[in-house]
Every structure is written in C-alpha cells, then in structure tokens.
Amino acid sequence: MAARIIHFTVNGRPEQAEFPETCPAQDVKDLFRSAAEAGPHDILKLYNPKGNIINISPSLEPDACYTLEVVAADCNSEPLASNGICEEKVYLCDSRLQSLERKLQMEAGETPAVVHEMKKQVDSFREKLEGVEHLSWLGLFKDLSDETHKPSPFYHKRALHKTRKECERVREAFVQMSSLEVSEDVRQYLKTPTFDNWQWEDAEIMVLLQVMYTDLEFISTFNMEPEVLQQFLFEVYRRYNNIPFHNFKHCFCVTQMMYGLIWLTDLRSRMDSMDLLIMLTSALCHDLDHTGYNNAYQINARTELALRYNDISPLENHHCAVAFQILEKAESNIFRNLSVDRYKRIREGIIKCVLATDMMSHNEILIKFKAILPTFDFTNKEHKDVLMMILIKASDVSNEARPLEVAEPWLDCLLQEFYNQSDVEKLEGLPVTPFMDRDKVTKPSAQAGFIRLVLLPLFVELANLFPCLEQHIIDPVRKALDYYTEMEKQNRPESGAQGEDTCGGGHSPPTANQTAEPAAAAQ
Ligand code: BYE
Ligand code: ZN
C-alpha cells in the first residue's frame, strides 16, 4: 500500500506525517491533532503555502509545505502565531498549557490535598457549632425546638442574665430560709477549704454567705441591718450571670476560700476587721456581671467595656463598678451606717482588691509580695495591701486546693467557658487565645502546667507567711498536680508513636504562655 508523506510546521517546528493513501479522513485529522499536541476541544487550522485554510484530508500534497495552527476552544486564549519562535509565543504556549492543566484537573475530578484538608476543618467546625445552643441562630444547632433565632451582634450575650422569675424564686427561698438557724457543724465546716459547694442550692448559698458576715461579727461591728445585708446578697446573686464558670457559685467559692483562709491563718488577731470586711466583700463582688469572655476578647472585639475602660482591665473595672452601683442604693448598701471616711477607706480597699484579680498583674504582685516577705509587718499599710491582694488572688484560683471531687468539675466548667470563647473568636475572625483553643489544649496538660507554674509558686510564698497552709492548701494542690500529671501520661500515646501535640508539646512542660492567663492574656 502506498504511503503518503506530508510536510508541515506546527508552532514553528517542522514535522512530517505519514499515512496510507486510503486512510480515512478522520484518522488523518487525529494524526495532525497529535502532532499539534491539541486537546479534544481545540480547533486545528491547516494553511496551504498560499496562506489559505484547507481541509485536513488524505488528499494533501506531499510536495507542499503546510502550516498547522492550534486554536484553543477556550475563547480567552489567543491563537498561536505560526511563524518563527519568539518570547510572546512561548508565553502564550505556557499560559495555554496552564489553562489546559487546570481544565484537565477539574475534568478528571482531582481535588488538591489542601482543599481536602480545608473541607475537613470546615466540617469539623460545623459539627462543633451544631452543638452550641447559644449560636443556634446560625441555623446549625441540632435541637428539636422550632424557635427561630435572628442573627444578632449580641448573640453571645443571649440567655446570659438571670430571669426575673428565677431571681424571685431564689429570693423567696432565701428569705424563708434566712430565719432558720444554721447548725454549728455547718458553721465549722464552712470555715474549711474542704467545703463542697456542689451540695448547696443558690438560696442556701446566700444563707451561708450571711453566716460568714455574722460569724466574722461584721453585722455587729459595722452596724449592718439584716434586711440590708439580705438585699445586698440578693443583688450580688442577681448580677452574676448564667455562664459555665464565672457564675454565682464561683463567687461563693472564692468568698468561702477567703473566709477559710481568714480562720485558718487566724487573721482576726493580726488585721483589723475593716480589712477583713474589705477582703470578704471584694471576694463576693470580684466577678460581678462577667459575661464569659476575658479581657483579651474584650479588647480584640472592641466591646463596650474595652472602649469604656480604654483596654485597662476592662472586666475587673466593670466588676468593681457594678459592686458600687449596688452599694449606691440605700436598701442594699451594707456600709450605709459607716462614716464617710470609713466608706472611703472601704471603697479604696475593694477597688484595689478587685483590680488585683486581673491575672495580667499576677507577676508584678507576686514579686512585690516576695520582696516584703522577709520583713513582713502587719502594722505596715503597704505590706497589708499587698497581702490582701495576694489573698484574694489566691482565693480566686484556689479550686485545686479543694478535694478532687469538688475541684475537677470546676476545671470542666472553666474549659467549657474557654472553649466557647475560642469558638466565638474563630467565628468572628478574632485572634484565638491559645490556651482556650479546644484543638490545642488538653485538660490534664494545661492544668498540670497551671499548677506547676502559677498555683504552687503563689501558694508556696503565702505559706512562707502562714506555715499552716502547707498542710491545708499546698498538700491538696500537690495531690492535684500528681493526678493531672498521671492523667497526662495516660492520655499520651506510647513514646515513639506519632501522637497529637497537646498544649505546646506533651513531653515538655508547657510554658506559662500557653497554660496561664498572665502572659497569655497579653494581646
Ligand atoms: C484564671 C484566669 C482566668 C479565669 F487552660 C480563670 F490551663 C482562671 F489555662 N483560673 N481559675 C482557676 C484557672 C483556674 N485557670 C486554670 N486552672 C484553674 O484551676 C488553667 C486553665 C484551665 C488553662 Cl488563671
Ligand atoms: Zn474569679
């Protein structure tokens, strides 16, 4: 069978095709398509030496020299010029190849790995959102209720405040109970750090707070009227929000630890009752109207509080301001029978104590305390001020000094509040606080780090001044450290195995930055 050889150039490159004379026209076309490296959707143009477009067919002349051109089906691509090699042509060719590659990738259904990874992260975040009730307005929350929520810029403030009904119920129960005598056993138990807050209802807790004011003889010493104290306690109860951690029960625990420390260290024999009144009332008020989002969030989200307080301890300033709003009302002003001078001193003391609970100033206060320890003098006002700040700070973070059954649920509550914040930070595109990120923090490693780096150094200094705390506070805290260190080991995959990196590397102690508020709270 006679073969025909046709000469042509494609992209300036000389080529020759060979096919039998009886070859079907389609085969010849396919042959030219291959020579031009053209895709199935590309258009081929064949020019004869005169420059006219002709059909690609078996009857092409062997002696002539043809020119083949490829036109991309993609109308954005320009046809390739046919004569000579120049930079422009190479560029066009390259961009055509890229567009072809993209098309091929899409047609072949090949999704790049990075897209897979992003999809996984989006799916997992959606799953998390589906479980967050207060974000239900997003339409993702998996709940049977058919209530429709509208998007609101204040969604994180939803269902935060106590309802009127809830408050009335607790107030009635409290007023009824407050006339009952609290047994001597309970009064003694209330003075110990082993006290279990989880056994008591809110109204009962208010009675216990009343017992503290009574047994420290504040009512008689400061001429407090029982109804005013009750109204004050009720207002305090009312202004703590329904959030996982910084709620009324936390306020009670901190106040109860302060009360316990006063008795354990026999502070009544070393400080005057004004100072004790300042400390107990500060503890009671120290987290008023906390919304469950820390200072870093307030500042990054430019909340009303951050704007009002110019980013300076917005939360603590707010807690304190709410306390004095309550005290501004005569019916709930427990200091209303005190002289102006005494009220001034109390106000100054409460402000100092509540602002000291901002963990941003943790190191500063601890350093001051260490410096005065060797010459500590209970008659020195500056020394006393630092001690009062250290005592409220210690009470505030003292959960781990309590029995394990009491302390562990508190840690779960705190992590719930932290995780919620980081979820909202992700949703709002704000910087995510690392120790609050549920993808980065594990309970045992975070808490072991916190105990080692924050709790023990604080309590050890305090025990230098009050040696009895070694037994009542430091021992249980060390037990908790062992407990979480052991849990951390159990959680950790066998050494050598590839495991999740948790909170700054499970094998080395996490840095204070990742586990504690002091450094991490910095923006
Ligand atoms: C502190 C600052 C703000 C609010 F994740 C609460 F490991 C706290 F960092 N408190 N209060 C008690 C705590 C505790 N923080 C931690 N453990 C506590 O027992 C550490 C955190 C769980 C984390 Cl410091
Ligand atoms: Zn607190």
Coordinates of C-alpha atoms and ligand atoms in Angstrom, one line a residue:
M1 CA 0.0 0.0 0.0
A2 CA 1.4 3.4 -1.0
A3 CA 2.2 5.7 1.9
R4 CA 1.9 9.5 1.7
I5 CA 4.4 11.8 3.5
I6 CA 3.1 15.3 4.2
H7 CA 5.4 18.1 5.4
F8 CA 4.1 20.9 7.7
T9 CA 5.2 23.2 10.5
V10 CA 3.4 23.4 13.9
N11 CA 4.4 26.2 16.3
G12 CA 7.3 26.9 14.0
R13 CA 8.5 23.3 14.4
P14 CA 8.9 21.2 11.2
E15 CA 7.0 17.9 11.3
Q16 CA 6.1 15.3 8.8
A17 CA 3.1 12.9 8.8
E18 CA 2.9 9.5 7.1
F19 CA -0.4 7.7 6.3
P20 CA -1.7 5.3 3.7
E21 CA -3.3 6.9 0.8
T22 CA -6.6 5.1 1.6
C23 CA -6.5 6.3 5.2
P24 CA -10.0 7.6 6.4
A25 CA -10.1 11.4 6.7
Q26 CA -10.8 11.2 10.5
D27 CA -7.6 9.3 11.0
V28 CA -5.6 12.0 9.2
K29 CA -7.2 14.6 11.3
D30 CA -6.4 12.7 14.5
L31 CA -2.8 12.4 13.3
F32 CA -2.5 16.2 12.9
R33 CA -4.2 16.7 16.2
S34 CA -1.5 14.6 17.9
A35 CA 1.3 16.4 16.0
A36 CA 0.0 19.7 17.3
E37 CA -0.5 18.2 20.9
A38 CA -4.0 19.6 20.8
G39 CA -6.8 18.7 23.1
P40 CA -10.2 17.2 22.1
H41 CA -11.9 20.7 22.2
D42 CA -9.2 22.6 20.3
I43 CA -9.6 23.7 16.8
L44 CA -7.0 22.9 14.2
K45 CA -6.4 25.2 11.2
L46 CA -4.3 24.0 8.3
Y47 CA -2.9 26.6 5.8
N48 CA -1.6 25.8 2.3
P49 CA 1.6 27.6 1.0
K50 CA -0.7 30.3 -0.4
G51 CA -2.0 31.1 3.1
N52 CA -5.5 29.7 2.5
I53 CA -7.2 27.5 5.1
I54 CA -7.8 24.0 3.7
N55 CA -9.3 20.7 4.9
I56 CA -7.2 18.1 6.7
S57 CA -7.7 15.2 4.4
P58 CA -5.8 12.2 2.9
S59 CA -5.5 14.1 -0.4
L60 CA -2.9 16.6 0.9
E61 CA 0.1 17.2 -1.5
P62 CA 3.4 15.5 -0.5
D63 CA 5.5 18.3 -2.1
A64 CA 3.9 21.3 -0.5
C65 CA 4.7 22.7 3.0
Y66 CA 1.7 23.3 5.1
T67 CA 1.3 25.3 8.3
L68 CA -0.7 23.9 11.2
E69 CA -2.2 26.1 13.9
V70 CA -4.0 25.2 17.1
V71 CA -6.8 27.4 18.4
A72 CA -7.8 26.7 22.0
A73 CA -11.5 26.1 22.4
D74 CA -11.2 28.4 25.5
C75 CA -12.1 31.7 23.9
N76 CA -9.8 33.6 26.4
S77 CA -6.7 32.0 24.9
E78 CA -5.2 33.6 21.8
P79 CA -4.3 31.5 18.7
L80 CA -0.7 30.7 18.5
A81 CA 1.2 32.5 15.8
S82 CA 2.6 30.3 13.1
N83 CA 5.9 31.8 12.1
G84 CA 9.2 31.8 14.0
I85 CA 9.8 31.3 17.7
C86 CA 9.5 34.4 19.8
E87 CA 9.1 35.1 23.5
E88 CA 5.5 36.0 23.1
K89 CA 4.7 32.6 21.6
V90 CA 6.4 30.8 24.4
Y91 CA 4.4 32.8 26.9
L92 CA 1.1 32.1 25.1
C93 CA 2.0 28.4 24.9
D94 CA 2.8 28.4 28.6
S95 CA -0.4 30.1 29.6
R96 CA -2.4 27.7 27.3
L97 CA -0.8 24.8 29.0
Q98 CA -1.6 26.1 32.4
S99 CA -5.3 26.6 31.4
L100 CA -5.3 23.2 30.0
E101 CA -3.8 21.7 33.1
R102 CA -6.5 23.4 35.2
K103 CA -9.2 22.1 33.0
L104 CA -7.8 18.6 33.0
Q105 CA -7.6 18.7 36.8
M106 CA -11.2 19.8 37.0
E107 CA -12.4 17.3 34.4
A108 CA -10.6 14.4 36.0
G109 CA -12.2 15.4 39.3
E110 CA -8.8 15.6 41.1
T111 CA -9.2 17.8 44.2
P112 CA -5.9 19.1 45.6
A113 CA -5.0 17.8 49.1
V114 CA -5.1 21.2 50.6
V115 CA -8.8 21.6 49.5
H116 CA -9.5 18.2 51.2
E117 CA -7.8 19.5 54.4
M118 CA -9.8 22.7 54.4
K119 CA -13.0 20.8 53.8
K120 CA -12.3 18.6 56.8
Q121 CA -11.7 21.6 59.0
V122 CA -14.9 23.3 57.9
D123 CA -16.8 20.1 58.5
S124 CA -15.4 19.7 62.0
F125 CA -16.1 23.3 62.9
R126 CA -19.6 23.0 61.6
E127 CA -20.0 19.9 63.9
K128 CA -18.9 22.0 66.9
L129 CA -21.2 24.8 66.0
E130 CA -24.1 22.3 65.8
G131 CA -23.6 21.6 69.5
V132 CA -23.5 25.2 70.7
E133 CA -27.0 26.2 71.8
H134 CA -26.4 29.9 72.1
L135 CA -25.2 30.0 68.4
S136 CA -28.5 28.4 67.3
W137 CA -29.5 31.4 65.3
L138 CA -26.9 30.3 62.8
G139 CA -29.4 27.6 61.9
L140 CA -26.9 24.8 62.6
F141 CA -27.8 23.9 66.2
K142 CA -29.2 20.4 66.3
D143 CA -32.2 20.8 68.6
L144 CA -35.8 19.8 68.3
S145 CA -37.2 23.2 69.3
D146 CA -38.5 25.1 66.4
E147 CA -37.8 28.5 67.8
T148 CA -36.2 30.7 65.2
H149 CA -33.4 33.0 66.2
K150 CA -32.4 36.0 64.3
P151 CA -28.8 36.8 63.8
S152 CA -27.7 39.5 66.3
P153 CA -24.4 41.1 67.0
F154 CA -25.1 40.4 70.7
Y155 CA -25.7 36.7 70.3
H156 CA -23.0 35.9 72.8
K157 CA -24.9 38.0 75.4
R158 CA -28.0 35.9 74.9
A159 CA -29.6 34.0 77.8
L160 CA -26.8 35.3 80.0
H161 CA -28.7 37.3 82.6
K162 CA -30.9 35.7 85.2
T163 CA -34.6 36.0 84.5
R164 CA -36.9 37.9 86.8
K165 CA -38.7 34.7 87.6
E166 CA -35.6 32.8 88.6
C167 CA -34.5 35.7 90.8
E168 CA -37.9 35.9 92.6
R169 CA -37.9 32.2 93.3
V170 CA -34.4 32.3 94.8
R171 CA -35.2 35.4 96.8
E172 CA -38.3 33.9 98.3
A173 CA -36.5 30.7 99.2
F174 CA -33.6 32.8 100.7
V175 CA -35.9 35.0 102.8
Q176 CA -37.7 31.9 104.1
M177 CA -34.5 30.1 105.0
S178 CA -32.6 33.0 106.5
S179 CA -34.8 32.9 109.6
L180 CA -33.7 29.3 110.2
E181 CA -30.7 28.6 112.4
V182 CA -27.7 27.2 110.7
S183 CA -26.2 24.3 112.7
E184 CA -22.8 24.7 114.5
D185 CA -21.5 21.7 112.4
V186 CA -22.2 23.5 109.1
R187 CA -20.7 26.8 110.6
Q188 CA -17.5 25.0 111.3
Y189 CA -17.4 23.1 108.0
L190 CA -17.9 26.4 106.3
K191 CA -14.5 27.5 107.7
T192 CA -12.6 24.8 105.9
P193 CA -11.2 24.5 102.4
T194 CA -12.8 21.1 102.1
F195 CA -16.2 22.6 101.9
D196 CA -18.2 21.2 98.9
N197 CA -20.1 23.9 97.1
W198 CA -21.9 21.4 94.8
Q199 CA -24.2 20.2 97.6
W200 CA -26.0 23.6 98.0
E201 CA -28.7 25.4 96.2
D202 CA -28.3 29.1 95.4
A203 CA -30.7 30.2 98.1
E204 CA -28.8 28.1 100.6
I205 CA -25.5 29.6 99.4
M206 CA -26.9 33.0 100.2
V207 CA -27.7 31.9 103.7
L208 CA -24.1 30.6 104.1
L209 CA -22.8 34.0 102.9
Q210 CA -25.0 35.6 105.6
V211 CA -23.4 33.2 108.2
M212 CA -20.0 34.4 107.1
Y213 CA -20.9 38.1 107.7
T214 CA -22.4 37.1 111.0
D215 CA -19.7 34.9 112.3
L216 CA -16.9 37.4 111.5
E217 CA -19.1 39.8 113.6
F218 CA -19.4 42.3 110.8
I219 CA -23.1 42.8 111.5
S220 CA -22.5 44.0 115.0
T221 CA -19.2 45.7 114.3
F222 CA -20.4 47.8 111.4
N223 CA -24.0 48.2 112.5
M224 CA -25.4 46.3 109.5
E225 CA -29.1 45.8 109.2
P226 CA -30.0 42.2 108.4
E227 CA -32.6 43.2 105.7
V228 CA -29.9 45.4 104.0
L229 CA -27.4 42.6 104.1
Q230 CA -30.1 40.3 102.6
Q231 CA -30.9 42.8 99.9
F232 CA -27.2 43.3 99.2
L233 CA -26.6 39.5 98.9
F234 CA -29.7 39.2 96.6
E235 CA -28.4 42.0 94.3
V236 CA -25.0 40.3 94.2
Y237 CA -26.7 37.0 93.3
R238 CA -28.8 38.7 90.6
R239 CA -25.8 40.3 88.9
Y240 CA -23.8 37.1 88.4
N241 CA -24.7 35.6 85.0
N242 CA -25.7 32.1 84.0
I243 CA -22.4 31.1 82.4
P244 CA -20.3 27.9 82.9
F245 CA -17.6 29.2 85.3
H246 CA -17.7 32.9 86.3
N247 CA -21.1 32.5 87.9
F248 CA -22.6 32.9 91.4
K249 CA -21.2 29.6 92.6
H250 CA -17.7 30.7 91.7
C251 CA -18.2 33.9 93.6
F252 CA -19.3 31.8 96.6
C253 CA -16.2 29.5 96.3
V254 CA -13.8 32.4 96.2
T255 CA -15.6 34.1 99.2
Q256 CA -15.7 30.8 101.1
M257 CA -11.9 30.3 100.5
M258 CA -11.2 33.8 101.7
Y259 CA -13.4 33.1 104.7
G260 CA -11.5 29.8 105.3
L261 CA -8.1 31.5 105.0
I262 CA -9.2 34.2 107.5
W263 CA -9.9 31.4 110.0
L264 CA -7.0 29.1 109.2
T265 CA -4.4 31.9 109.4
D266 CA -6.1 33.5 112.4
L267 CA -6.1 36.7 110.5
R268 CA -8.6 38.3 113.1
S269 CA -5.7 38.5 115.5
R270 CA -3.4 40.3 113.1
M271 CA -5.6 42.6 111.0
D272 CA -8.5 44.9 111.8
S273 CA -12.0 44.0 110.9
M274 CA -12.2 46.8 108.3
D275 CA -9.6 44.9 106.3
L276 CA -11.4 41.6 106.7
L277 CA -14.6 43.2 105.6
I278 CA -12.9 44.6 102.6
M279 CA -11.5 41.2 101.7
L280 CA -14.7 39.3 102.1
T281 CA -16.8 41.8 100.2
S282 CA -14.2 42.1 97.4
A283 CA -14.3 38.3 97.0
L284 CA -18.1 38.4 96.8
C285 CA -18.1 41.2 94.2
H286 CA -14.9 40.3 92.2
D287 CA -16.6 38.8 89.1
L288 CA -19.9 40.6 89.0
D289 CA -21.6 40.6 85.6
H290 CA -18.8 38.5 84.0
T291 CA -20.0 37.5 80.5
G292 CA -17.7 34.6 80.0
Y293 CA -15.3 36.4 77.7
N294 CA -11.9 37.5 79.0
N295 CA -10.1 40.8 78.7
A296 CA -8.2 39.7 75.5
Y297 CA -11.6 39.1 73.9
Q298 CA -13.0 42.4 75.1
I299 CA -10.0 44.3 73.7
N300 CA -9.8 42.4 70.4
A301 CA -13.6 42.6 69.8
R302 CA -13.6 46.3 70.9
T303 CA -16.5 45.7 73.2
E304 CA -18.3 48.4 75.1
L305 CA -16.3 47.5 78.2
A306 CA -12.9 47.8 76.4
L307 CA -14.0 51.2 75.0
R308 CA -15.2 52.4 78.3
Y309 CA -12.1 51.4 80.2
N310 CA -9.5 52.1 77.4
D311 CA -8.4 48.4 77.4
I312 CA -7.2 48.7 81.0
S313 CA -8.5 45.7 83.0
P314 CA -12.0 46.2 81.4
L315 CA -13.6 43.3 83.2
E316 CA -12.2 43.9 86.7
N317 CA -13.1 47.6 86.4
H318 CA -16.6 46.6 85.4
H319 CA -17.0 44.0 88.2
C320 CA -16.0 46.7 90.7
A321 CA -18.2 49.4 89.1
V322 CA -21.2 47.1 89.4
A323 CA -20.4 46.4 93.1
F324 CA -20.6 50.2 93.8
Q325 CA -23.8 50.5 91.8
I326 CA -25.3 48.0 94.2
L327 CA -23.8 49.9 97.1
E328 CA -25.2 53.2 95.8
K329 CA -28.7 52.0 96.5
A330 CA -29.5 52.7 100.2
E331 CA -31.6 49.5 100.5
S332 CA -28.6 47.3 99.5
N333 CA -25.8 49.5 101.0
I334 CA -24.3 47.3 103.8
F335 CA -21.9 50.2 104.6
R336 CA -24.7 52.8 104.9
N337 CA -24.2 53.3 108.7
L338 CA -20.5 54.0 108.4
S339 CA -18.8 57.4 108.4
V340 CA -17.8 59.0 105.1
D341 CA -14.2 58.4 105.9
R342 CA -14.7 54.7 106.7
Y343 CA -16.7 54.3 103.5
K344 CA -13.9 55.9 101.5
R345 CA -11.4 53.5 103.0
I346 CA -13.6 50.5 102.2
R347 CA -14.1 51.7 98.7
E348 CA -10.4 52.2 98.1
G349 CA -9.7 48.7 99.5
I350 CA -12.3 47.0 97.4
I351 CA -11.1 48.7 94.2
K352 CA -7.6 47.6 95.0
C353 CA -8.6 44.0 95.7
V354 CA -10.9 43.5 92.7
L355 CA -8.5 45.1 90.3
A356 CA -5.7 42.8 91.7
T357 CA -7.7 39.8 90.3
D358 CA -6.7 40.6 86.8
M359 CA -4.1 37.9 86.1
M360 CA -2.2 40.4 83.9
S361 CA -0.7 41.8 87.1
H362 CA 0.0 38.4 88.6
N363 CA 3.8 38.5 88.3
E364 CA 4.0 42.1 89.5
I365 CA 2.0 41.4 92.7
L366 CA 3.8 38.2 93.4
I367 CA 7.2 39.9 93.0
K368 CA 6.1 42.7 95.4
F369 CA 5.0 40.1 97.9
K370 CA 8.2 38.1 97.8
A371 CA 10.2 41.3 98.3
I372 CA 8.4 42.3 101.5
L373 CA 8.2 38.7 103.0
P374 CA 11.5 38.7 104.9
T375 CA 10.5 41.8 106.8
F376 CA 6.7 41.4 106.7
D377 CA 5.0 43.8 109.2
F378 CA 1.2 43.6 109.8
T379 CA 1.2 47.2 111.0
N380 CA 2.7 48.4 107.7
K381 CA -0.2 49.6 105.4
E382 CA 1.7 48.9 102.2
H383 CA 2.6 45.3 103.4
K384 CA -1.0 44.8 104.4
D385 CA -2.3 46.0 101.0
V386 CA -0.1 43.5 99.1
L387 CA -1.1 40.7 101.4
M388 CA -4.8 41.5 100.8
M389 CA -4.2 41.4 97.1
I390 CA -2.3 38.1 97.3
L391 CA -5.1 36.6 99.5
I392 CA -7.9 37.5 97.0
K393 CA -5.8 36.3 94.1
A394 CA -5.1 33.0 95.9
S395 CA -8.8 32.5 96.7
D396 CA -9.7 33.3 93.1
V397 CA -7.7 30.5 91.6
S398 CA -7.9 28.1 94.6
N399 CA -10.1 25.4 93.2
E400 CA -7.3 22.9 93.1
A401 CA -6.8 23.3 96.9
R402 CA -10.2 21.6 97.3
P403 CA -10.9 17.9 97.3
L404 CA -10.7 16.4 93.9
E405 CA -14.5 15.7 93.6
V406 CA -15.1 19.4 94.2
A407 CA -12.2 20.7 92.1
E408 CA -12.5 18.7 88.9
P409 CA -16.0 19.8 87.9
W410 CA -14.8 23.4 88.2
L411 CA -12.0 22.7 85.7
D412 CA -14.5 21.3 83.3
C413 CA -16.7 24.4 83.7
L414 CA -13.7 26.6 83.1
L415 CA -12.7 24.8 80.0
Q416 CA -16.2 24.9 78.7
E417 CA -16.2 28.7 79.1
F418 CA -12.7 29.0 77.5
Y419 CA -13.6 26.7 74.5
N420 CA -16.8 28.7 74.0
Q421 CA -14.7 31.9 73.8
S422 CA -12.3 30.5 71.3
D423 CA -15.2 29.2 69.1
V424 CA -16.6 32.6 69.0
E425 CA -13.2 34.1 68.3
K426 CA -12.9 31.8 65.3
L427 CA -16.3 32.7 64.2
E428 CA -15.7 36.4 64.4
G429 CA -12.2 36.2 62.9
L430 CA -10.5 37.4 66.0
P431 CA -7.2 36.2 67.4
V432 CA -7.7 32.9 69.2
T433 CA -6.4 32.8 72.7
P434 CA -4.1 29.7 72.5
F435 CA -4.9 28.2 76.0
M436 CA -8.6 28.4 75.1
D437 CA -8.4 26.6 71.8
R438 CA -10.1 23.2 72.0
D439 CA -7.9 21.9 69.2
K440 CA -4.7 22.8 71.1
V441 CA -5.4 22.4 74.8
T442 CA -5.9 19.1 76.7
K443 CA -7.3 19.3 80.2
P444 CA -4.5 17.4 82.1
S445 CA -1.5 19.0 80.4
A446 CA -3.0 22.5 80.7
Q447 CA -3.9 22.1 84.3
A448 CA -0.6 20.4 85.3
G449 CA 1.2 23.3 83.7
F450 CA -1.0 25.8 85.5
I451 CA -0.5 24.2 88.9
R452 CA 3.3 24.0 88.4
L453 CA 3.8 27.5 87.0
V454 CA 1.1 29.6 88.7
L455 CA -0.6 27.9 91.7
L456 CA 2.3 26.3 93.5
P457 CA 4.6 29.4 93.3
L458 CA 1.8 31.6 94.6
F459 CA 0.7 29.3 97.5
V460 CA 4.3 28.5 98.5
E461 CA 5.0 32.2 99.0
L462 CA 1.8 32.5 101.0
A463 CA 2.8 29.5 103.1
N464 CA 6.1 31.2 103.9
L465 CA 4.0 33.8 105.9
F466 CA 1.4 31.3 107.1
P467 CA 3.1 27.8 107.6
C468 CA -0.2 26.1 108.4
L469 CA -1.2 26.5 104.7
E470 CA 1.4 23.9 103.9
Q471 CA -1.0 21.2 105.2
H472 CA -4.4 22.7 104.3
I473 CA -3.6 24.2 100.8
I474 CA -0.2 23.0 99.4
D475 CA -0.7 19.3 100.1
P476 CA -4.0 19.0 98.2
V477 CA -2.6 21.2 95.3
R478 CA 0.4 18.8 95.1
K479 CA -2.1 15.9 95.0
A480 CA -3.9 17.5 92.2
L481 CA -0.7 18.0 90.3
D482 CA 0.1 14.3 90.6
Y483 CA -3.4 13.5 89.5
Y484 CA -3.2 15.6 86.3
T485 CA 0.4 14.5 85.6
E486 CA -0.7 10.9 85.7
M487 CA -3.8 11.6 83.5
E488 CA -1.5 13.4 81.1
K489 CA 0.7 10.3 80.9
Q490 CA -2.3 8.0 80.3
N491 CA -3.6 10.3 77.5
R492 CA -0.2 10.4 75.8
P493 CA 0.5 7.9 73.1
E494 CA 3.3 5.4 73.7
S495 CA 6.7 7.1 73.2
G496 CA 7.9 6.8 69.6
A497 CA 4.3 6.7 68.3
Q498 CA 3.1 9.7 66.4
G499 CA 0.6 11.5 68.6
E500 CA -1.3 14.7 68.8
D501 CA 0.8 17.6 70.0
T502 CA -1.1 18.9 73.0
C503 CA -0.7 22.3 74.5
G504 CA 2.8 23.1 73.5
G505 CA 4.2 19.5 73.3
G506 CA 3.0 16.9 75.7
H507 CA 6.6 15.8 76.5
S508 CA 8.0 19.1 77.8
P509 CA 6.2 21.2 80.4
P510 CA 4.0 23.8 78.7
T511 CA 5.2 27.4 79.0
A512 CA 3.3 29.8 81.2
N513 CA 2.2 31.5 77.9
Q514 CA 0.1 28.5 76.9
T515 CA -1.3 27.5 80.2
A516 CA -1.8 30.5 82.3
E517 CA -3.6 33.8 81.9
P518 CA -0.8 36.1 83.0
A519 CA 1.3 36.0 79.8
A520 CA -1.4 34.7 77.5
A521 CA -3.8 37.5 78.3
A522 CA -1.4 39.9 76.6
Q523 CA -2.7 40.9 73.2
Ligands
BYE1 C1 -7.5 32.0 85.5 C2 -7.7 33.2 84.7 C3 -8.9 33.5 84.3 C4 -10.0 32.7 84.6 F1 -6.5 26.5 80.4 C5 -9.8 31.6 85.4 F2 -4.9 25.6 81.6 C6 -8.6 31.2 85.9 F3 -5.0 27.7 81.3 N1 -8.4 30.1 86.6 N2 -9.1 29.9 87.8 C7 -8.8 28.7 88.3 C8 -7.8 28.9 86.3 C9 -8.0 28.0 87.3 N3 -7.1 28.6 85.2 C10 -6.6 27.3 85.1 N4 -6.8 26.4 86.1 C11 -7.5 26.7 87.2 O1 -7.7 25.8 88.1 C12 -5.8 27.0 83.9 C13 -6.6 26.8 82.7 C14 -7.6 25.6 82.8 C15 -5.7 26.6 81.5 CL1 -5.9 31.7 86.0
ZN2 ZN -12.9 34.9 89.8

